[in-house]
CSV table of C-alpha atoms in Angstrom, one decimal:
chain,number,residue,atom,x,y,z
A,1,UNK,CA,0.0,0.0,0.0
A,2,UNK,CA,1.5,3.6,-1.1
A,3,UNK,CA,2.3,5.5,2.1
A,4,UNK,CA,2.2,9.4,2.2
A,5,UNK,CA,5.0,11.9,3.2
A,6,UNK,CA,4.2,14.9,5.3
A,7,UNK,CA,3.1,16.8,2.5
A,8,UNK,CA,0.3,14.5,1.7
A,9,UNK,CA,1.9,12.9,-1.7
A,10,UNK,CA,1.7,9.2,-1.8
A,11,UNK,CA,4.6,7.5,-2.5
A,12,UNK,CA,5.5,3.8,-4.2
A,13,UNK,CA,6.2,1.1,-3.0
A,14,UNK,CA,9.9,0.2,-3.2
A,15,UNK,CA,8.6,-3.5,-3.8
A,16,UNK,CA,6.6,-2.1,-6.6
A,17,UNK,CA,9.1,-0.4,-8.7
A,18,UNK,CA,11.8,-0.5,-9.6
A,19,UNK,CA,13.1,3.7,-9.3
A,20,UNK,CA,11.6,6.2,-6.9
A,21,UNK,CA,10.7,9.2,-7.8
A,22,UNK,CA,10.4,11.3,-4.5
A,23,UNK,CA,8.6,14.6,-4.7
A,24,UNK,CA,8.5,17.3,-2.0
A,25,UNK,CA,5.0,18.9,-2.8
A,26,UNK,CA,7.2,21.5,-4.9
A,27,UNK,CA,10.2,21.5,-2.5
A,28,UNK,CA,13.7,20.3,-3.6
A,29,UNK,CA,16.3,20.5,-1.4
A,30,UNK,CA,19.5,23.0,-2.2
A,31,UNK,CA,22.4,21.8,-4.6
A,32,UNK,CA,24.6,19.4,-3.0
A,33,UNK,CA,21.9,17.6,-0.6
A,34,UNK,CA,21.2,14.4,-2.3
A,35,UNK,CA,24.8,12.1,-2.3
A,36,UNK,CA,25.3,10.6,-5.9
A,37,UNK,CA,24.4,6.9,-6.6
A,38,UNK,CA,27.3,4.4,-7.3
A,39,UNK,CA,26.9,3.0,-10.7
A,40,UNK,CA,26.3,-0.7,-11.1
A,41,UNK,CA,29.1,-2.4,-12.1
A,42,UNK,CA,28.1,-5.9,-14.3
A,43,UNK,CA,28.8,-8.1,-11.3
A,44,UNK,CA,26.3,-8.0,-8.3
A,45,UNK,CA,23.8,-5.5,-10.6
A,46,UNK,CA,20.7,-6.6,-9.4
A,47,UNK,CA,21.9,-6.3,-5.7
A,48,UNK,CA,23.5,-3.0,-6.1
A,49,UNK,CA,20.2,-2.0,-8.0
A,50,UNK,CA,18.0,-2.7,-5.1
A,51,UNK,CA,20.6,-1.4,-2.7
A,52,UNK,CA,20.3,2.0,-4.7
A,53,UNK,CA,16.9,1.7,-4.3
A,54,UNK,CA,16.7,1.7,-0.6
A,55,UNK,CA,19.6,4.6,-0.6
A,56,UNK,CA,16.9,6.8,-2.1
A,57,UNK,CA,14.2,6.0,0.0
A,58,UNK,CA,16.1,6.1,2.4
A,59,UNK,CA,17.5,9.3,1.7
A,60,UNK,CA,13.8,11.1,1.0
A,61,UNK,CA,12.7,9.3,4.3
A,62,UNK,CA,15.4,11.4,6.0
A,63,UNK,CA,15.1,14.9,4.5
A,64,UNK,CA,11.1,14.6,4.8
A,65,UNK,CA,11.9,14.1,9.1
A,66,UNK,CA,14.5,17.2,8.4
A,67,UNK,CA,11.5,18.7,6.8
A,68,UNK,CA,9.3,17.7,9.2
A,69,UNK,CA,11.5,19.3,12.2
A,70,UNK,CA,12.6,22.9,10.5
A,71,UNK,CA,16.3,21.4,9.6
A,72,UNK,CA,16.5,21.3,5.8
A,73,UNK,CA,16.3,24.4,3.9
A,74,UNK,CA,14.4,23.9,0.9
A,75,UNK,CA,13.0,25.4,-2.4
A,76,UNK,CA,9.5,26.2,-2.8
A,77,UNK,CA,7.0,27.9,-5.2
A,78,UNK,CA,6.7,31.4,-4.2
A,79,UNK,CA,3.3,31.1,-5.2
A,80,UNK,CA,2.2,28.5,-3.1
A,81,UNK,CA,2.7,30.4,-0.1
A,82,UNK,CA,0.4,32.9,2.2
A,83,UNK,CA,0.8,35.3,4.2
A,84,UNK,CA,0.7,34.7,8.2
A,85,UNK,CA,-3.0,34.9,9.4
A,86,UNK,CA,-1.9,38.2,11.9
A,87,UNK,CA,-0.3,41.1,10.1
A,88,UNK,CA,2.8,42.4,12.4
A,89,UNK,CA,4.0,45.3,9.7
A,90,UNK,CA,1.7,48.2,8.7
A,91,UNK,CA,3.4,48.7,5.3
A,92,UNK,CA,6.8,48.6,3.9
A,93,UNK,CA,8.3,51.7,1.8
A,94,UNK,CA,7.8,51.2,-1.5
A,95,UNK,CA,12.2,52.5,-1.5
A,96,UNK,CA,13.2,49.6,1.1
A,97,UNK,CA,11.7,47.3,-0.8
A,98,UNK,CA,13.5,48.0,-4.1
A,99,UNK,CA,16.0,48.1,-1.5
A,100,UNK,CA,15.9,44.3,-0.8
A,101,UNK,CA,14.6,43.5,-4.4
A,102,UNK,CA,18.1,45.0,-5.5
A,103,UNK,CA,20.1,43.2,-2.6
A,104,UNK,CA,18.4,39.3,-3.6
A,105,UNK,CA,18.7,39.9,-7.4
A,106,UNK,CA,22.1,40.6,-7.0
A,107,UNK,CA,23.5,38.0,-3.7
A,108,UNK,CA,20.8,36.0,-3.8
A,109,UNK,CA,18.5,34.8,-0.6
A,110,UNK,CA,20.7,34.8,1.8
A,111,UNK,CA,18.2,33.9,4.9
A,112,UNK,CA,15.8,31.6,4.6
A,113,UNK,CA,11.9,31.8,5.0
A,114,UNK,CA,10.0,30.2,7.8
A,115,UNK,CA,6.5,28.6,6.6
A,116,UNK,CA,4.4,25.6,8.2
A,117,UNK,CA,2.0,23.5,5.7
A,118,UNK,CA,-0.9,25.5,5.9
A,119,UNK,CA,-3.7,24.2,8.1
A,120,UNK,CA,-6.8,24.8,5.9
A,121,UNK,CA,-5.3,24.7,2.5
A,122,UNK,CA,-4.1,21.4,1.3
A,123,UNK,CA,-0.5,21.5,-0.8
A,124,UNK,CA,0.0,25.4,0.3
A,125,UNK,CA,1.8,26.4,2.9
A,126,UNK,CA,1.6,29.8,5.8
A,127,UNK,CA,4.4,32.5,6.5
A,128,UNK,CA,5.6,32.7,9.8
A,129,UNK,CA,8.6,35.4,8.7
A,130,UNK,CA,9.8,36.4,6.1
A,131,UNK,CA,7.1,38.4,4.3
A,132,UNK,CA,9.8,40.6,2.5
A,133,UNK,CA,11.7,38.5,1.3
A,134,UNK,CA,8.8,36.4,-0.4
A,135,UNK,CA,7.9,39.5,-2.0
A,136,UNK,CA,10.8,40.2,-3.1
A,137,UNK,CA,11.4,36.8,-4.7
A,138,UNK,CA,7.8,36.3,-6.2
A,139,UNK,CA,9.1,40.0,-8.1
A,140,UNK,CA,12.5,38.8,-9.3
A,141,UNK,CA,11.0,35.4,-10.2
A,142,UNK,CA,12.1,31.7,-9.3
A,143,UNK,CA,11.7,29.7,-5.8
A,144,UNK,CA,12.2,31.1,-2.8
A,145,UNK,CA,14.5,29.3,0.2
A,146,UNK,CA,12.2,28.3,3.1
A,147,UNK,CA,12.5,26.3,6.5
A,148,UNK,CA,9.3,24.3,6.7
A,149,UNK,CA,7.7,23.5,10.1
A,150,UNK,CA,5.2,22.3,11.6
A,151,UNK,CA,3.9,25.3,14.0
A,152,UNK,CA,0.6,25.5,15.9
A,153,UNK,CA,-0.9,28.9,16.1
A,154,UNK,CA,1.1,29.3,19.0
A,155,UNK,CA,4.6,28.4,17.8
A,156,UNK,CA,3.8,30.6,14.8
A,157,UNK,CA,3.2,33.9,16.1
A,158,UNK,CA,6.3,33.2,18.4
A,159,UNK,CA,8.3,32.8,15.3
A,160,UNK,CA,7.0,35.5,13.9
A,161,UNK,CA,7.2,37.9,16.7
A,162,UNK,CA,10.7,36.7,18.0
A,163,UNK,CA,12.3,36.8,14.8
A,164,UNK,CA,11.4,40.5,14.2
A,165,UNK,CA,12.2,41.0,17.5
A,166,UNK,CA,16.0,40.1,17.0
A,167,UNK,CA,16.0,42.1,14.0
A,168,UNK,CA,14.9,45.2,15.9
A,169,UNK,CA,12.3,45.2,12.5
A,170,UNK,CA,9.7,46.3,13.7
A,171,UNK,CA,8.6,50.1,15.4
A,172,UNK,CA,7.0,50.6,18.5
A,173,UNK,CA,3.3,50.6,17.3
A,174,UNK,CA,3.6,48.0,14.8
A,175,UNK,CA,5.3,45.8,18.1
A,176,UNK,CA,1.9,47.1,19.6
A,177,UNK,CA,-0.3,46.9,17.4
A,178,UNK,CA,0.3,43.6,16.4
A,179,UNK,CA,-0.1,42.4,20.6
A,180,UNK,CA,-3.3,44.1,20.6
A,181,UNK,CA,-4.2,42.2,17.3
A,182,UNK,CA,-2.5,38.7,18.8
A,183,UNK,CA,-4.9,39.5,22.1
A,184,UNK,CA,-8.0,40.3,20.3
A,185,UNK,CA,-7.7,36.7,18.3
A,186,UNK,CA,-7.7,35.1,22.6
A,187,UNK,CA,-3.8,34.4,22.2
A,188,UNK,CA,-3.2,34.5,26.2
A,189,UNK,CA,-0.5,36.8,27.4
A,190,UNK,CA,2.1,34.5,27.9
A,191,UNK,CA,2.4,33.4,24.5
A,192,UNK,CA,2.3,37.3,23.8
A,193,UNK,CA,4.9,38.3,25.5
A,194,UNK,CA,7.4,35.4,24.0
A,195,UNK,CA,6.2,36.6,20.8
A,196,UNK,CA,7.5,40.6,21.7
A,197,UNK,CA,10.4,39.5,24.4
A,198,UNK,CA,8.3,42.0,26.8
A,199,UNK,CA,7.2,41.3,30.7
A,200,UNK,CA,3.8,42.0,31.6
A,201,UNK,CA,3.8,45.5,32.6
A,202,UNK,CA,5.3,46.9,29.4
A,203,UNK,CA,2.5,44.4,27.5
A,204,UNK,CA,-0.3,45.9,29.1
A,205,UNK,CA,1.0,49.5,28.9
A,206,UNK,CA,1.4,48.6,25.0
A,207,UNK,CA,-2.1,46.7,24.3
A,208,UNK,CA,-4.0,49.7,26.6
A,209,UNK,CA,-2.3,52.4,24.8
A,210,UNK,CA,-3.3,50.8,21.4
A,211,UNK,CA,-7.2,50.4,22.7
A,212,UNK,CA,-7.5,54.2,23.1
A,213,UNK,CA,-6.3,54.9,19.4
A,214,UNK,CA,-9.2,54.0,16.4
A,215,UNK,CA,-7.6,51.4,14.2
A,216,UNK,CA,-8.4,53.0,11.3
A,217,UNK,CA,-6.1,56.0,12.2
A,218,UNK,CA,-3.2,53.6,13.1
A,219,UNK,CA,-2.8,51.7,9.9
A,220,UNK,CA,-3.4,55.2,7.8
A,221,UNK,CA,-0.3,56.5,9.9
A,222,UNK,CA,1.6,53.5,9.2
A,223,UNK,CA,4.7,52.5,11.1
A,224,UNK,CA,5.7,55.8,11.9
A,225,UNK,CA,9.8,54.8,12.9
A,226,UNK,CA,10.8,58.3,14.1
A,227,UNK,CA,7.8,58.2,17.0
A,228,UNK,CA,7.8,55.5,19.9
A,229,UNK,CA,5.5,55.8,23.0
A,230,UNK,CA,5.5,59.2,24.1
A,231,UNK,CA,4.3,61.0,20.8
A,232,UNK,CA,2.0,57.8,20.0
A,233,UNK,CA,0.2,58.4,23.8
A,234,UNK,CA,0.1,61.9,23.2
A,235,UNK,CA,-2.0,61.4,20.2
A,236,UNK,CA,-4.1,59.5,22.6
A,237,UNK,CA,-4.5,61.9,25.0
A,238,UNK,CA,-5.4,64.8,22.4
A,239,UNK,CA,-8.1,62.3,20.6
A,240,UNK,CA,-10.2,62.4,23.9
A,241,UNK,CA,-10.7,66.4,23.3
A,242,UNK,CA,-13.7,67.2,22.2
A,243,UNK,CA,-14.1,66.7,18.7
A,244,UNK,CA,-10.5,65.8,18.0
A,245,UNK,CA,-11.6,61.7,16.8
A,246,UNK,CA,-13.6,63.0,14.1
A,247,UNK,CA,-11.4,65.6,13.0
A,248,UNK,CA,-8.3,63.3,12.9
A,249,UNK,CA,-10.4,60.4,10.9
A,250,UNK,CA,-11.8,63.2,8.5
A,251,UNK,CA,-7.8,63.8,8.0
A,252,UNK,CA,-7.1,60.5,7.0
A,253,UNK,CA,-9.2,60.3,4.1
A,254,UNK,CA,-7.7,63.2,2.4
A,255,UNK,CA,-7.0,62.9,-0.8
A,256,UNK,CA,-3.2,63.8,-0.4
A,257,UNK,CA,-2.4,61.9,3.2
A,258,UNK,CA,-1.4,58.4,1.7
A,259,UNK,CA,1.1,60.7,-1.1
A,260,UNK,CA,3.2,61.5,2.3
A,261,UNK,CA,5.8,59.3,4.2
A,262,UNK,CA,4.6,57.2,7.3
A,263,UNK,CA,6.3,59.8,9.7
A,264,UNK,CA,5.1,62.5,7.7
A,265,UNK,CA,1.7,61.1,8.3
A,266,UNK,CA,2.3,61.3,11.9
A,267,UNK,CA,3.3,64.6,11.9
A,268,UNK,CA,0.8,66.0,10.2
A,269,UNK,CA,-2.1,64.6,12.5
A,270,UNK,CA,-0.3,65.6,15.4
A,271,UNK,CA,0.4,69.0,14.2
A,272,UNK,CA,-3.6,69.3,13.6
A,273,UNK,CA,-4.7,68.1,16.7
A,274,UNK,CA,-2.2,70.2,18.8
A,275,UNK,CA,-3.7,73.1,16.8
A,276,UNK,CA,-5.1,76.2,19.1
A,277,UNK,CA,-8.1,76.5,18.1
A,278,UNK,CA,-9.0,80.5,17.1
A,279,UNK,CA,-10.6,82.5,20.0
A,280,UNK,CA,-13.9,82.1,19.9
A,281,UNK,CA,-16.5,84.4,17.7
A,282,UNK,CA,-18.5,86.7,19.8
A,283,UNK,CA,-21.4,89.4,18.9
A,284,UNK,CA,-24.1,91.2,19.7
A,285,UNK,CA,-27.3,91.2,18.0
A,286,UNK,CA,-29.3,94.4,18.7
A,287,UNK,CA,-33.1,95.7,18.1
A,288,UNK,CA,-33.7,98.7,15.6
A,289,UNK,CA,-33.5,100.8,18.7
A,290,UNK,CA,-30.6,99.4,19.2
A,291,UNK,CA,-31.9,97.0,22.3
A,292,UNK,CA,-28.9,94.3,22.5
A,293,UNK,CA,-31.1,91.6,23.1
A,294,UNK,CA,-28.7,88.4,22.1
A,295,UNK,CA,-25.2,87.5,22.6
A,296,UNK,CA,-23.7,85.3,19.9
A,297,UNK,CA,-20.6,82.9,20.3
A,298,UNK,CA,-19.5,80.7,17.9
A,299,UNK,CA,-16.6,77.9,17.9
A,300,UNK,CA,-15.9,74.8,15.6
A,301,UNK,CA,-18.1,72.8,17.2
A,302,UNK,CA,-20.8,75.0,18.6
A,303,UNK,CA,-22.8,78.4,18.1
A,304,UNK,CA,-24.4,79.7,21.4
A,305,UNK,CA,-27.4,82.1,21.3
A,306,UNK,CA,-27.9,84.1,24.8
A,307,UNK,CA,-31.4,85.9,25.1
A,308,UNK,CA,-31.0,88.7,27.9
A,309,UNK,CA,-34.7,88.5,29.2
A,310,UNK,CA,-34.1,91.9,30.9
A,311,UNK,CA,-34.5,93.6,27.7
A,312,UNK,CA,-37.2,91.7,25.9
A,313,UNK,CA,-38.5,88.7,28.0
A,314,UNK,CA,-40.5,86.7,25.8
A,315,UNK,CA,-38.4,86.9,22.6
A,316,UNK,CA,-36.7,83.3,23.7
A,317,UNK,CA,-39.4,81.9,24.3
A,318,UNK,CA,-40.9,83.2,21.2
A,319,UNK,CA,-37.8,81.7,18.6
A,320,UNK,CA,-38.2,78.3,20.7
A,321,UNK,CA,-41.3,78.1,19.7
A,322,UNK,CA,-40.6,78.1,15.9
A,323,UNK,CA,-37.5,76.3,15.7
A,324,UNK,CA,-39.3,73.7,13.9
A,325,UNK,CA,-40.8,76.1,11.4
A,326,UNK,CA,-37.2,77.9,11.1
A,327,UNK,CA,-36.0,74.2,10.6
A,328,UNK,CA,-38.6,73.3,7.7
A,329,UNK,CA,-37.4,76.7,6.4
A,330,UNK,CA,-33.6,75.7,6.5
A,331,UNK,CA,-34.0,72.2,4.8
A,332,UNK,CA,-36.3,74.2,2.1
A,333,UNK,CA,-33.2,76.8,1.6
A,334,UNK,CA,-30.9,73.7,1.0
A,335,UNK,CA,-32.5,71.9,-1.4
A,336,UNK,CA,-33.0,75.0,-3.7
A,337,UNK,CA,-29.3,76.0,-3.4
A,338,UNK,CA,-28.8,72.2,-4.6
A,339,UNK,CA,-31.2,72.3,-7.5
A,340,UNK,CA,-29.7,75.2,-8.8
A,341,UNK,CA,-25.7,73.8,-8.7
């Protein structure tokens, strides 16, 4: 009966056949794995023969349990692989990677991917790192070198996470962001923190911070590299003004915000929400006989009416009561200024 190798392929039997043809689901290992078969000489053929045999199943047997346990490097189709099912970056320059295109096409792959056979997708497999460098090679064209393991959830985003941690790859938020992501998906802390290389206190500090900033604003910033904790929390602390969320979300969907660097990004909404509001707009409005009956302010968010009852008592009372006709009035206005645009 065929038997299968841990990528699901079903292999001959040795008794069967008489070669062995051992595929890896589209992985090959490097140049230089495989020893070369002695050649039969006339005397002993058949013995040698099946002795060759058994040296190649032997040898696929062996380099699918260095598969199996992350020890072989191999070659795979770039486009059988995904992405990790948790994003840790929040976009690479369009510059550093031409950066690393430039450096593979010229030196080659010099480090390795790490990818498990994915879990839902049968002959595919899952990033754990190395999402740049995939890129990079599905652009220049050809197989990419990968490490294949098999990783639980668990083991992956600790891969992941560990692996950008040593490479000092990744910037404050994107460190946080990507806990707060790992936390909202039930991942308890502990694996979190092996994942980041942080203790407890600094992972809570960096998952609260991240709850009081809308989502949406965070990936439109990006990674922001030249701001760490203090300008990120100060963000946080200028959102809760009044009004400042919705004026920092109706920033982001400018037209020109994506055309400017990450850190420029940054910059810009902090700039606008540190912004000192101009001194509010006061008047008075006065009777014919020049009665000042109402005091008018008027900021950003609000226009205030005061009626001075001392002057004219009932006039409050009396706009009150038509601010539904005064409304029907208003809507009425609108709709004719619209027909005629």
């Amino acid at each position: 009966m065929a038997r299968k190798n841990i990528f699901g392929l079903a292999e001959p039997d040795p008794a069967a056949a008489g070669e062995i043809d051992h595929t890896l689901a589209n992985a090959r290992p490097l140049a230089g794995f495989e020893k070369p078969l002695r050649r039969a000489s006339p005397v002993g053929a058949i013995s040698q023969s099946l002795g060759g045999i058994n040296e190649k199943a032997q040898r696929a047997d062996d380099l699918e349990k260095q598969l199996a346990k992350g020890l072989a490097v191999v070659e795979l189709d770039p486009l059988l692989i995904d992405s990790s099912f948790v994003v840790d970056r929040l976009g690479v320059s369009a510059e550093d990677q031409e950066t690393l295109v430039a450096q593979i096409r010229e030196h080659g792959q010099q480090v390795p991917i790490l990818v498990r056979p994915h879990p839902e997708r049968q002959g595919r497999f899952q990033v754990a790192y190395g999402h740049r460098r995939l890129a990079a090679v599905k652009k220049i064209g050809g197989a990419v070198k990968a490490v294949v393991r098999d990783l639980s959830d668990e083991q992956l985003v600790v891969s992941q996470g560990q692996e950008n941690n040593a490479r000092t790859d990744l910037t404050f938020i994107e460190r946080s962001f990507f806990a707060f992501r790992l936390e909202a998906r039930q991942f308890n802390r502990d694996v979190i923190m092996s994942a980041l290389g942080v203790d407890k206190a600094a992972l809570s500090r960096m998952i609260a911070l991240v709850d009081r900033l809308p989502g949406e604003l965070i990936e439109a910033i990006g990674a922001a590299p030249g701001f760490g904790r203090t300008r990120w929390a100060e963000i946080a602390d200028l959102l809760e003004e009044n009004g400042k969320r919705a004026k920092a979300i109706r920033l982001i969907q400018e037209s020109n915000f994506q055309n400017m660097t990450s850190d420029e990004r940054f910059q810009a909404i902090y700039d606008q929400l540190r912004k000192v509001k101009d001194k509010a707009r006061t008047t008075i409005w006065k009777t014919a006989s020049g009665g000042k009956v109402v005091r008018i302010s008027e900021t950003d968010e609000k226009l205030n009416l005061v009626f001075d009852k001392g002057i004219e008592p009932a006039f409050g009372s009396f706009v009150e009561a038509r601010l539904n006709a005064l409304y029907e009035e208003f809507v009425q206005s609108k709709e004719i200024a619209e027909i005629g645009d």
